[in-house]
JSON list of C-alpha atoms in Angstrom, two decimals:
[
{"chain": "A", "resi": 1, "resn": "MET", "atom": "CA", "xyz": [1.16, -14.71, -15.33]},
{"chain": "A", "resi": 2, "resn": "ARG", "atom": "CA", "xyz": [-1.40, -13.37, -17.82]},
{"chain": "A", "resi": 3, "resn": "TYR", "atom": "CA", "xyz": [-2.89, -16.87, -17.78]},
{"chain": "A", "resi": 4, "resn": "TYR", "atom": "CA", "xyz": [-2.93, -16.65, -13.98]},
{"chain": "A", "resi": 5, "resn": "ILE", "atom": "CA", "xyz": [-4.94, -13.39, -14.10]},
{"chain": "A", "resi": 6, "resn": "LEU", "atom": "CA", "xyz": [-7.45, -15.13, -16.36]},
{"chain": "A", "resi": 7, "resn": "LEU", "atom": "CA", "xyz": [-7.75, -17.94, -13.82]},
{"chain": "A", "resi": 8, "resn": "ILE", "atom": "CA", "xyz": [-8.63, -15.43, -11.11]},
{"chain": "A", "resi": 9, "resn": "THR", "atom": "CA", "xyz": [-11.55, -14.14, -13.19]},
{"chain": "A", "resi": 10, "resn": "ILE", "atom": "CA", "xyz": [-12.71, -17.65, -14.05]},
{"chain": "A", "resi": 11, "resn": "PHE", "atom": "CA", "xyz": [-12.52, -18.68, -10.38]},
{"chain": "A", "resi": 12, "resn": "PHE", "atom": "CA", "xyz": [-14.88, -15.95, -9.28]},
{"chain": "A", "resi": 13, "resn": "MET", "atom": "CA", "xyz": [-17.15, -16.45, -12.25]},
{"chain": "A", "resi": 14, "resn": "PHE", "atom": "CA", "xyz": [-17.78, -20.09, -11.32]},
{"chain": "A", "resi": 15, "resn": "SER", "atom": "CA", "xyz": [-17.58, -19.90, -7.53]},
{"chain": "A", "resi": 16, "resn": "CYS", "atom": "CA", "xyz": [-19.85, -16.89, -7.12]},
{"chain": "A", "resi": 17, "resn": "GLY", "atom": "CA", "xyz": [-22.18, -17.51, -10.04]},
{"chain": "A", "resi": 18, "resn": "ASN", "atom": "CA", "xyz": [-21.21, -14.28, -11.76]},
{"chain": "A", "resi": 19, "resn": "GLU", "atom": "CA", "xyz": [-18.00, -12.73, -13.03]},
{"chain": "A", "resi": 20, "resn": "ARG", "atom": "CA", "xyz": [-16.15, -10.51, -10.57]},
{"chain": "A", "resi": 21, "resn": "VAL", "atom": "CA", "xyz": [-13.57, -8.12, -11.97]},
{"chain": "A", "resi": 22, "resn": "LEU", "atom": "CA", "xyz": [-10.83, -6.73, -9.75]},
{"chain": "A", "resi": 23, "resn": "HIS", "atom": "CA", "xyz": [-8.65, -3.92, -11.13]},
{"chain": "A", "resi": 24, "resn": "LEU", "atom": "CA", "xyz": [-5.18, -4.22, -9.66]},
{"chain": "A", "resi": 25, "resn": "PRO", "atom": "CA", "xyz": [-3.15, -1.07, -8.93]},
{"chain": "A", "resi": 26, "resn": "GLU", "atom": "CA", "xyz": [-0.52, -0.33, -11.56]},
{"chain": "A", "resi": 27, "resn": "VAL", "atom": "CA", "xyz": [3.19, 0.38, -11.11]},
{"chain": "A", "resi": 28, "resn": "ASN", "atom": "CA", "xyz": [5.79, 0.93, -13.81]},
{"chain": "A", "resi": 29, "resn": "HIS", "atom": "CA", "xyz": [8.31, -1.36, -12.12]},
{"chain": "A", "resi": 30, "resn": "SER", "atom": "CA", "xyz": [8.30, -3.83, -9.24]},
{"chain": "A", "resi": 31, "resn": "GLU", "atom": "CA", "xyz": [11.34, -5.32, -7.53]},
{"chain": "A", "resi": 32, "resn": "ILE", "atom": "CA", "xyz": [9.45, -8.44, -6.42]},
{"chain": "A", "resi": 33, "resn": "THR", "atom": "CA", "xyz": [8.12, -10.49, -9.31]},
{"chain": "A", "resi": 34, "resn": "ASP", "atom": "CA", "xyz": [7.75, -14.07, -8.07]},
{"chain": "A", "resi": 35, "resn": "ILE", "atom": "CA", "xyz": [6.49, -15.51, -4.77]},
{"chain": "A", "resi": 36, "resn": "LYS", "atom": "CA", "xyz": [6.06, -19.16, -3.87]},
{"chain": "A", "resi": 37, "resn": "ASP", "atom": "CA", "xyz": [3.70, -20.84, -1.39]},
{"chain": "A", "resi": 38, "resn": "VAL", "atom": "CA", "xyz": [0.89, -18.30, -1.44]},
{"chain": "A", "resi": 39, "resn": "SER", "atom": "CA", "xyz": [-2.76, -17.86, -0.59]},
{"chain": "A", "resi": 40, "resn": "HIS", "atom": "CA", "xyz": [-5.01, -14.98, -1.60]},
{"chain": "A", "resi": 41, "resn": "ALA", "atom": "CA", "xyz": [-7.46, -12.44, -0.26]},
{"chain": "A", "resi": 42, "resn": "TYR", "atom": "CA", "xyz": [-9.49, -10.08, -2.45]},
{"chain": "A", "resi": 43, "resn": "LEU", "atom": "CA", "xyz": [-10.95, -6.65, -1.75]},
{"chain": "A", "resi": 44, "resn": "PHE", "atom": "CA", "xyz": [-13.60, -5.84, -4.37]},
{"chain": "A", "resi": 45, "resn": "TYR", "atom": "CA", "xyz": [-14.96, -2.50, -5.48]},
{"chain": "A", "resi": 46, "resn": "ASP", "atom": "CA", "xyz": [-18.71, -2.39, -6.17]},
{"chain": "A", "resi": 47, "resn": "GLU", "atom": "CA", "xyz": [-19.49, -0.10, -9.10]},
{"chain": "A", "resi": 48, "resn": "THR", "atom": "CA", "xyz": [-23.15, 0.04, -8.10]},
{"chain": "A", "resi": 49, "resn": "LYS", "atom": "CA", "xyz": [-22.38, 0.94, -4.49]},
{"chain": "A", "resi": 50, "resn": "THR", "atom": "CA", "xyz": [-19.19, 2.97, -4.52]},
{"chain": "A", "resi": 51, "resn": "ASP", "atom": "CA", "xyz": [-19.15, 3.32, -0.72]},
{"chain": "A", "resi": 52, "resn": "SER", "atom": "CA", "xyz": [-19.05, -0.44, -0.18]},
{"chain": "A", "resi": 53, "resn": "VAL", "atom": "CA", "xyz": [-16.21, -2.95, -0.20]},
{"chain": "A", "resi": 54, "resn": "GLU", "atom": "CA", "xyz": [-16.33, -6.74, -0.17]},
{"chain": "A", "resi": 55, "resn": "LEU", "atom": "CA", "xyz": [-13.60, -8.93, 1.33]},
{"chain": "A", "resi": 56, "resn": "ASN", "atom": "CA", "xyz": [-13.14, -12.50, 0.14]},
{"chain": "A", "resi": 57, "resn": "ARG", "atom": "CA", "xyz": [-10.69, -14.40, 2.36]},
{"chain": "A", "resi": 58, "resn": "LYS", "atom": "CA", "xyz": [-12.05, -17.94, 2.33]},
{"chain": "A", "resi": 59, "resn": "ASN", "atom": "CA", "xyz": [-8.89, -19.65, 1.15]},
{"chain": "A", "resi": 60, "resn": "LEU", "atom": "CA", "xyz": [-6.27, -17.97, 3.34]},
{"chain": "A", "resi": 61, "resn": "ILE", "atom": "CA", "xyz": [-3.78, -20.29, 5.03]},
{"chain": "A", "resi": 62, "resn": "SER", "atom": "CA", "xyz": [-1.92, -18.64, 7.92]},
{"chain": "A", "resi": 63, "resn": "THR", "atom": "CA", "xyz": [1.41, -20.41, 7.29]},
{"chain": "A", "resi": 64, "resn": "THR", "atom": "CA", "xyz": [1.70, -19.21, 3.67]},
{"chain": "A", "resi": 65, "resn": "ASN", "atom": "CA", "xyz": [2.72, -15.92, 2.09]},
{"chain": "A", "resi": 66, "resn": "TRP", "atom": "CA", "xyz": [-0.41, -13.80, 1.70]},
{"chain": "A", "resi": 67, "resn": "LEU", "atom": "CA", "xyz": [-1.16, -11.95, -1.52]},
{"chain": "A", "resi": 68, "resn": "ILE", "atom": "CA", "xyz": [-3.72, -9.21, -0.84]},
{"chain": "A", "resi": 69, "resn": "ASN", "atom": "CA", "xyz": [-5.43, -8.19, -4.06]},
{"chain": "A", "resi": 70, "resn": "VAL", "atom": "CA", "xyz": [-7.01, -4.76, -3.59]},
{"chain": "A", "resi": 71, "resn": "ASP", "atom": "CA", "xyz": [-9.06, -3.04, -6.28]},
{"chain": "A", "resi": 72, "resn": "LYS", "atom": "CA", "xyz": [-7.26, 0.17, -7.20]},
{"chain": "A", "resi": 73, "resn": "ARG", "atom": "CA", "xyz": [-10.50, 2.20, -7.12]},
{"chain": "A", "resi": 74, "resn": "LEU", "atom": "CA", "xyz": [-11.05, 1.67, -3.39]},
{"chain": "A", "resi": 75, "resn": "THR", "atom": "CA", "xyz": [-10.06, 4.50, -1.07]},
{"chain": "A", "resi": 76, "resn": "LEU", "atom": "CA", "xyz": [-7.74, 3.97, 1.88]},
{"chain": "A", "resi": 77, "resn": "LYS", "atom": "CA", "xyz": [-10.71, 4.67, 4.15]},
{"chain": "A", "resi": 78, "resn": "GLN", "atom": "CA", "xyz": [-12.44, 1.66, 2.62]},
{"chain": "A", "resi": 79, "resn": "ALA", "atom": "CA", "xyz": [-9.47, -0.68, 2.27]},
{"chain": "A", "resi": 80, "resn": "ILE", "atom": "CA", "xyz": [-7.26, -0.15, 5.33]},
{"chain": "A", "resi": 81, "resn": "PRO", "atom": "CA", "xyz": [-9.71, -1.48, 7.98]},
{"chain": "A", "resi": 82, "resn": "HIS", "atom": "CA", "xyz": [-9.95, -4.77, 6.06]},
{"chain": "A", "resi": 83, "resn": "ILE", "atom": "CA", "xyz": [-6.17, -4.92, 5.59]},
{"chain": "A", "resi": 84, "resn": "LYS", "atom": "CA", "xyz": [-5.66, -4.37, 9.32]},
{"chain": "A", "resi": 85, "resn": "TYR", "atom": "CA", "xyz": [-8.19, -7.12, 10.01]},
{"chain": "A", "resi": 86, "resn": "LEU", "atom": "CA", "xyz": [-6.19, -9.53, 7.85]},
{"chain": "A", "resi": 87, "resn": "GLN", "atom": "CA", "xyz": [-2.93, -8.54, 9.55]},
{"chain": "A", "resi": 88, "resn": "ASP", "atom": "CA", "xyz": [-4.46, -9.20, 12.97]},
{"chain": "A", "resi": 89, "resn": "LYS", "atom": "CA", "xyz": [-5.93, -12.49, 11.81]},
{"chain": "A", "resi": 90, "resn": "LYS", "atom": "CA", "xyz": [-2.52, -13.76, 10.70]},
{"chain": "A", "resi": 91, "resn": "ALA", "atom": "CA", "xyz": [-0.67, -12.41, 13.76]},
{"chain": "A", "resi": 92, "resn": "ASN", "atom": "CA", "xyz": [-3.14, -14.08, 16.14]},
{"chain": "A", "resi": 93, "resn": "SER", "atom": "CA", "xyz": [-3.30, -17.41, 14.33]},
{"chain": "A", "resi": 94, "resn": "SER", "atom": "CA", "xyz": [-2.39, -20.49, 16.37]},
{"chain": "A", "resi": 95, "resn": "HIS", "atom": "CA", "xyz": [-0.49, -21.83, 13.34]},
{"chain": "A", "resi": 96, "resn": "LYS", "atom": "CA", "xyz": [2.40, -19.55, 12.43]},
{"chain": "A", "resi": 97, "resn": "ASN", "atom": "CA", "xyz": [5.26, -19.44, 10.00]},
{"chain": "A", "resi": 98, "resn": "GLU", "atom": "CA", "xyz": [7.74, -16.72, 10.96]},
{"chain": "A", "resi": 99, "resn": "THR", "atom": "CA", "xyz": [9.12, -16.58, 7.42]},
{"chain": "A", "resi": 100, "resn": "ALA", "atom": "CA", "xyz": [5.71, -16.04, 5.76]},
{"chain": "A", "resi": 101, "resn": "LYS", "atom": "CA", "xyz": [5.15, -12.49, 4.53]},
{"chain": "A", "resi": 102, "resn": "ASN", "atom": "CA", "xyz": [2.32, -10.26, 3.29]},
{"chain": "A", "resi": 103, "resn": "TYR", "atom": "CA", "xyz": [2.26, -8.59, -0.13]},
{"chain": "A", "resi": 104, "resn": "PHE", "atom": "CA", "xyz": [0.03, -6.34, -2.19]},
{"chain": "A", "resi": 105, "resn": "THR", "atom": "CA", "xyz": [-0.44, -7.56, -5.74]},
{"chain": "A", "resi": 106, "resn": "CYS", "atom": "CA", "xyz": [0.13, -5.06, -8.56]},
{"chain": "A", "resi": 107, "resn": "ASN", "atom": "CA", "xyz": [0.11, -4.89, -12.33]},
{"chain": "A", "resi": 108, "resn": "ASP", "atom": "CA", "xyz": [3.70, -4.21, -13.44]},
{"chain": "A", "resi": 109, "resn": "THR", "atom": "CA", "xyz": [3.17, -2.27, -16.66]},
{"chain": "A", "resi": 110, "resn": "SER", "atom": "CA", "xyz": [6.86, -2.45, -17.67]},
{"chain": "A", "resi": 111, "resn": "ARG", "atom": "CA", "xyz": [6.71, -6.25, -17.75]},
{"chain": "A", "resi": 112, "resn": "LYS", "atom": "CA", "xyz": [2.98, -6.62, -18.46]},
{"chain": "A", "resi": 113, "resn": "ASP", "atom": "CA", "xyz": [2.88, -9.07, -15.60]},
{"chain": "A", "resi": 114, "resn": "LEU", "atom": "CA", "xyz": [2.22, -9.25, -11.88]},
{"chain": "A", "resi": 115, "resn": "GLY", "atom": "CA", "xyz": [4.45, -7.54, -9.33]},
{"chain": "A", "resi": 116, "resn": "PHE", "atom": "CA", "xyz": [4.32, -7.40, -5.53]},
{"chain": "A", "resi": 117, "resn": "ILE", "atom": "CA", "xyz": [4.96, -4.88, -2.75]},
{"chain": "A", "resi": 118, "resn": "GLU", "atom": "CA", "xyz": [5.68, -6.26, 0.72]},
{"chain": "A", "resi": 119, "resn": "PHE", "atom": "CA", "xyz": [3.90, -4.77, 3.73]},
{"chain": "A", "resi": 120, "resn": "THR", "atom": "CA", "xyz": [4.52, -7.46, 6.36]},
{"chain": "A", "resi": 121, "resn": "ASP", "atom": "CA", "xyz": [5.84, -5.11, 9.04]},
{"chain": "A", "resi": 122, "resn": "VAL", "atom": "CA", "xyz": [3.73, -2.06, 8.20]},
{"chain": "A", "resi": 123, "resn": "SER", "atom": "CA", "xyz": [1.46, -0.84, 11.01]},
{"chain": "A", "resi": 124, "resn": "PHE", "atom": "CA", "xyz": [-1.44, 1.41, 9.98]},
{"chain": "A", "resi": 125, "resn": "LYS", "atom": "CA", "xyz": [-2.54, 4.09, 12.46]},
{"chain": "A", "resi": 126, "resn": "ASN", "atom": "CA", "xyz": [-5.56, 6.35, 12.09]},
{"chain": "A", "resi": 127, "resn": "GLU", "atom": "CA", "xyz": [-5.15, 10.04, 12.91]},
{"chain": "A", "resi": 128, "resn": "SER", "atom": "CA", "xyz": [-7.45, 13.03, 12.91]},
{"chain": "A", "resi": 129, "resn": "LEU", "atom": "CA", "xyz": [-6.42, 16.05, 10.88]},
{"chain": "A", "resi": 130, "resn": "ASP", "atom": "CA", "xyz": [-5.49, 17.92, 14.08]},
{"chain": "A", "resi": 131, "resn": "ASN", "atom": "CA", "xyz": [-3.21, 15.14, 15.27]},
{"chain": "A", "resi": 132, "resn": "TYR", "atom": "CA", "xyz": [-1.67, 14.80, 11.84]},
{"chain": "A", "resi": 133, "resn": "SER", "atom": "CA", "xyz": [-0.80, 18.52, 11.83]},
{"chain": "A", "resi": 134, "resn": "GLY", "atom": "CA", "xyz": [0.88, 18.01, 15.17]},
{"chain": "A", "resi": 135, "resn": "VAL", "atom": "CA", "xyz": [2.90, 15.12, 13.80]},
{"chain": "A", "resi": 136, "resn": "LEU", "atom": "CA", "xyz": [4.16, 17.28, 10.95]},
{"chain": "A", "resi": 137, "resn": "SER", "atom": "CA", "xyz": [5.12, 20.09, 13.33]},
{"chain": "A", "resi": 138, "resn": "SER", "atom": "CA", "xyz": [6.97, 17.79, 15.72]},
{"chain": "A", "resi": 139, "resn": "PHE", "atom": "CA", "xyz": [8.91, 16.18, 12.87]},
{"chain": "A", "resi": 140, "resn": "GLU", "atom": "CA", "xyz": [9.84, 19.55, 11.42]},
{"chain": "A", "resi": 141, "resn": "ASP", "atom": "CA", "xyz": [11.52, 20.42, 14.72]},
{"chain": "A", "resi": 142, "resn": "SER", "atom": "CA", "xyz": [13.18, 17.06, 15.34]},
{"chain": "A", "resi": 143, "resn": "GLY", "atom": "CA", "xyz": [16.54, 17.48, 13.64]},
{"chain": "A", "resi": 144, "resn": "ASN", "atom": "CA", "xyz": [17.13, 14.64, 11.22]},
{"chain": "A", "resi": 145, "resn": "SER", "atom": "CA", "xyz": [13.54, 13.40, 10.92]},
{"chain": "A", "resi": 146, "resn": "THR", "atom": "CA", "xyz": [11.15, 14.04, 8.05]},
{"chain": "A", "resi": 147, "resn": "ALA", "atom": "CA", "xyz": [7.38, 13.72, 7.72]},
{"chain": "A", "resi": 148, "resn": "ILE", "atom": "CA", "xyz": [5.72, 13.41, 4.33]},
{"chain": "A", "resi": 149, "resn": "ALA", "atom": "CA", "xyz": [1.98, 13.86, 3.84]},
{"chain": "A", "resi": 150, "resn": "PHE", "atom": "CA", "xyz": [0.22, 12.69, 0.68]},
{"chain": "A", "resi": 151, "resn": "GLU", "atom": "CA", "xyz": [-3.00, 14.60, 0.09]},
{"chain": "A", "resi": 152, "resn": "ASP", "atom": "CA", "xyz": [-5.95, 13.53, -2.05]},
{"chain": "A", "resi": 153, "resn": "ASP", "atom": "CA", "xyz": [-5.39, 16.40, -4.52]},
{"chain": "A", "resi": 154, "resn": "ASN", "atom": "CA", "xyz": [-1.94, 15.15, -5.60]},
{"chain": "A", "resi": 155, "resn": "GLU", "atom": "CA", "xyz": [-0.29, 17.64, -3.26]},
{"chain": "A", "resi": 156, "resn": "ILE", "atom": "CA", "xyz": [2.67, 16.39, -1.21]},
{"chain": "A", "resi": 157, "resn": "THR", "atom": "CA", "xyz": [3.76, 18.20, 1.94]},
{"chain": "A", "resi": 158, "resn": "ILE", "atom": "CA", "xyz": [7.22, 17.63, 3.41]},
{"chain": "A", "resi": 159, "resn": "ALA", "atom": "CA", "xyz": [8.11, 18.78, 6.92]},
{"chain": "A", "resi": 160, "resn": "SER", "atom": "CA", "xyz": [11.81, 18.56, 7.75]},
{"chain": "A", "resi": 161, "resn": "ALA", "atom": "CA", "xyz": [14.31, 20.72, 9.61]},
{"chain": "A", "resi": 162, "resn": "LEU", "atom": "CA", "xyz": [16.87, 19.48, 7.09]},
{"chain": "A", "resi": 163, "resn": "LEU", "atom": "CA", "xyz": [15.05, 21.47, 4.41]},
{"chain": "A", "resi": 164, "resn": "ASN", "atom": "CA", "xyz": [14.51, 24.48, 6.70]},
{"chain": "A", "resi": 165, "resn": "SER", "atom": "CA", "xyz": [10.84, 24.70, 5.81]},
{"chain": "A", "resi": 166, "resn": "VAL", "atom": "CA", "xyz": [7.57, 22.95, 5.09]},
{"chain": "A", "resi": 167, "resn": "ILE", "atom": "CA", "xyz": [7.45, 22.43, 1.34]},
{"chain": "A", "resi": 168, "resn": "LEU", "atom": "CA", "xyz": [3.98, 22.70, -0.16]},
{"chain": "A", "resi": 169, "resn": "GLU", "atom": "CA", "xyz": [2.76, 21.41, -3.51]},
{"chain": "A", "resi": 170, "resn": "THR", "atom": "CA", "xyz": [5.74, 19.20, -4.09]},
{"chain": "A", "resi": 171, "resn": "THR", "atom": "CA", "xyz": [5.00, 16.81, -6.96]},
{"chain": "A", "resi": 172, "resn": "LYS", "atom": "CA", "xyz": [5.66, 13.09, -7.13]},
{"chain": "A", "resi": 173, "resn": "ASP", "atom": "CA", "xyz": [8.25, 13.83, -9.83]},
{"chain": "A", "resi": 174, "resn": "SER", "atom": "CA", "xyz": [10.29, 15.76, -7.25]},
{"chain": "A", "resi": 175, "resn": "LEU", "atom": "CA", "xyz": [9.74, 13.42, -4.33]},
{"chain": "A", "resi": 176, "resn": "SER", "atom": "CA", "xyz": [12.87, 11.32, -4.84]},
{"chain": "A", "resi": 177, "resn": "TYR", "atom": "CA", "xyz": [14.99, 14.48, -4.99]},
{"chain": "A", "resi": 178, "resn": "TYR", "atom": "CA", "xyz": [13.75, 15.66, -1.59]},
{"chain": "A", "resi": 179, "resn": "LEU", "atom": "CA", "xyz": [14.02, 12.19, -0.07]},
{"chain": "A", "resi": 180, "resn": "LYS", "atom": "CA", "xyz": [17.70, 12.13, -0.98]},
{"chain": "A", "resi": 181, "resn": "LYS", "atom": "CA", "xyz": [18.24, 15.61, 0.47]},
{"chain": "A", "resi": 182, "resn": "CYS", "atom": "CA", "xyz": [16.84, 14.27, 3.76]},
{"chain": "A", "resi": 183, "resn": "ASP", "atom": "CA", "xyz": [19.02, 11.15, 3.65]},
{"chain": "A", "resi": 184, "resn": "THR", "atom": "CA", "xyz": [21.16, 11.68, 6.76]},
{"chain": "A", "resi": 185, "resn": "ILE", "atom": "CA", "xyz": [22.74, 9.39, 9.33]},
{"chain": "A", "resi": 186, "resn": "ASN", "atom": "CA", "xyz": [20.10, 7.99, 11.69]},
{"chain": "A", "resi": 187, "resn": "GLY", "atom": "CA", "xyz": [17.38, 9.78, 9.73]},
{"chain": "A", "resi": 188, "resn": "MET", "atom": "CA", "xyz": [13.75, 8.69, 9.93]},
{"chain": "A", "resi": 189, "resn": "ILE", "atom": "CA", "xyz": [10.93, 9.31, 7.45]},
{"chain": "A", "resi": 190, "resn": "LEU", "atom": "CA", "xyz": [7.31, 9.07, 8.55]},
{"chain": "A", "resi": 191, "resn": "LEU", "atom": "CA", "xyz": [4.62, 8.58, 5.89]},
{"chain": "A", "resi": 192, "resn": "ASN", "atom": "CA", "xyz": [1.14, 10.10, 6.21]},
{"chain": "A", "resi": 193, "resn": "PHE", "atom": "CA", "xyz": [-1.65, 9.31, 3.74]},
{"chain": "A", "resi": 194, "resn": "ASN", "atom": "CA", "xyz": [-5.01, 11.03, 3.33]},
{"chain": "A", "resi": 195, "resn": "GLU", "atom": "CA", "xyz": [-7.77, 8.45, 3.73]},
{"chain": "A", "resi": 196, "resn": "ALA", "atom": "CA", "xyz": [-9.44, 9.79, 0.56]},
{"chain": "A", "resi": 197, "resn": "LEU", "atom": "CA", "xyz": [-6.53, 8.59, -1.59]},
{"chain": "A", "resi": 198, "resn": "THR", "atom": "CA", "xyz": [-7.32, 5.69, -3.86]},
{"chain": "A", "resi": 199, "resn": "PHE", "atom": "CA", "xyz": [-5.38, 2.48, -3.45]},
{"chain": "A", "resi": 200, "resn": "GLN", "atom": "CA", "xyz": [-3.83, 3.23, -6.85]},
{"chain": "A", "resi": 201, "resn": "ASN", "atom": "CA", "xyz": [-2.46, 6.51, -5.44]},
{"chain": "A", "resi": 202, "resn": "TYR", "atom": "CA", "xyz": [-1.14, 4.73, -2.36]},
{"chain": "A", "resi": 203, "resn": "ILE", "atom": "CA", "xyz": [0.66, 1.98, -4.27]},
{"chain": "A", "resi": 204, "resn": "GLU", "atom": "CA", "xyz": [2.13, 4.48, -6.73]},
{"chain": "A", "resi": 205, "resn": "TYR", "atom": "CA", "xyz": [3.63, 6.54, -3.90]},
{"chain": "A", "resi": 206, "resn": "LYS", "atom": "CA", "xyz": [4.90, 3.45, -2.09]},
{"chain": "A", "resi": 207, "resn": "SER", "atom": "CA", "xyz": [6.53, 2.18, -5.27]},
{"chain": "A", "resi": 208, "resn": "LEU", "atom": "CA", "xyz": [8.21, 5.52, -5.90]},
{"chain": "A", "resi": 209, "resn": "ILE", "atom": "CA", "xyz": [9.60, 5.64, -2.37]},
{"chain": "A", "resi": 210, "resn": "SER", "atom": "CA", "xyz": [10.87, 2.05, -2.54]},
{"chain": "A", "resi": 211, "resn": "LYS", "atom": "CA", "xyz": [12.80, 2.83, -5.73]},
{"chain": "A", "resi": 212, "resn": "THR", "atom": "CA", "xyz": [14.64, 5.77, -4.12]},
{"chain": "A", "resi": 213, "resn": "VAL", "atom": "CA", "xyz": [18.05, 4.67, -2.87]},
{"chain": "A", "resi": 214, "resn": "LEU", "atom": "CA", "xyz": [18.55, 5.88, 0.72]},
{"chain": "A", "resi": 215, "resn": "ASN", "atom": "CA", "xyz": [21.87, 5.11, 2.38]},
{"chain": "A", "resi": 216, "resn": "HIS", "atom": "CA", "xyz": [21.26, 6.33, 5.93]},
{"chain": "A", "resi": 217, "resn": "THR", "atom": "CA", "xyz": [17.57, 7.02, 6.38]},
{"chain": "A", "resi": 218, "resn": "GLU", "atom": "CA", "xyz": [14.96, 4.54, 7.55]},
{"chain": "A", "resi": 219, "resn": "ILE", "atom": "CA", "xyz": [11.35, 4.59, 6.38]},
{"chain": "A", "resi": 220, "resn": "SER", "atom": "CA", "xyz": [9.14, 4.12, 9.42]},
{"chain": "A", "resi": 221, "resn": "ASN", "atom": "CA", "xyz": [7.00, 0.97, 9.43]},
{"chain": "A", "resi": 222, "resn": "THR", "atom": "CA", "xyz": [4.22, 3.01, 11.04]},
{"chain": "A", "resi": 223, "resn": "GLU", "atom": "CA", "xyz": [2.02, 4.68, 8.44]},
{"chain": "A", "resi": 224, "resn": "PHE", "atom": "CA", "xyz": [-0.59, 7.24, 9.46]},
{"chain": "A", "resi": 225, "resn": "ILE", "atom": "CA", "xyz": [-3.94, 7.42, 7.67]},
{"chain": "A", "resi": 226, "resn": "PHE", "atom": "CA", "xyz": [-5.42, 10.85, 8.34]},
{"chain": "A", "resi": 227, "resn": "ASN", "atom": "CA", "xyz": [-8.84, 12.34, 7.65]}
]
């Protein structure tokens, strides 16, 4: 796989006339480590224009598994619109493969190799801060449902009637503990992410949640990106 990463750099060096470096988000463990029949898209971060993002999708084949390589320095505000565009492109393709999935590519530091996080069924919704506050309030009052908001200052807010309060300044180290406390029959967890979070932040939180064993609770496939 390290050879494969080198090939990515060489590919962009020769096809674009100059070397393009993409910093993958890092996780300390990934459950998915090998995917066959793939094609790639790349979201680049421009160090000279930090507000810009470049999408390269020239070699995507709709019937394959898609590996979306997103530079970890991009914010969700920059990356999500392009990711939604790719999702729509695949969903609306005239050539479909119902078994083909979508993955984010990561750097698995425990293996020093590539890892992958699936997001095939994830639907990204944009919310204003006012609407997001309403979502938290409604979830707090809805019995066995929980809303988690990930802020851009590393603060995590959990709203859940199961915890009898809104918990402020929860850390990622305590997140799994609270997820398990909210693990009830027919429970639902809704994830909310501040658009100012970097893609590294996003992948780190997603990886942490995926590693938490939940026996009864479902993680909603709808993720809200709030401003």
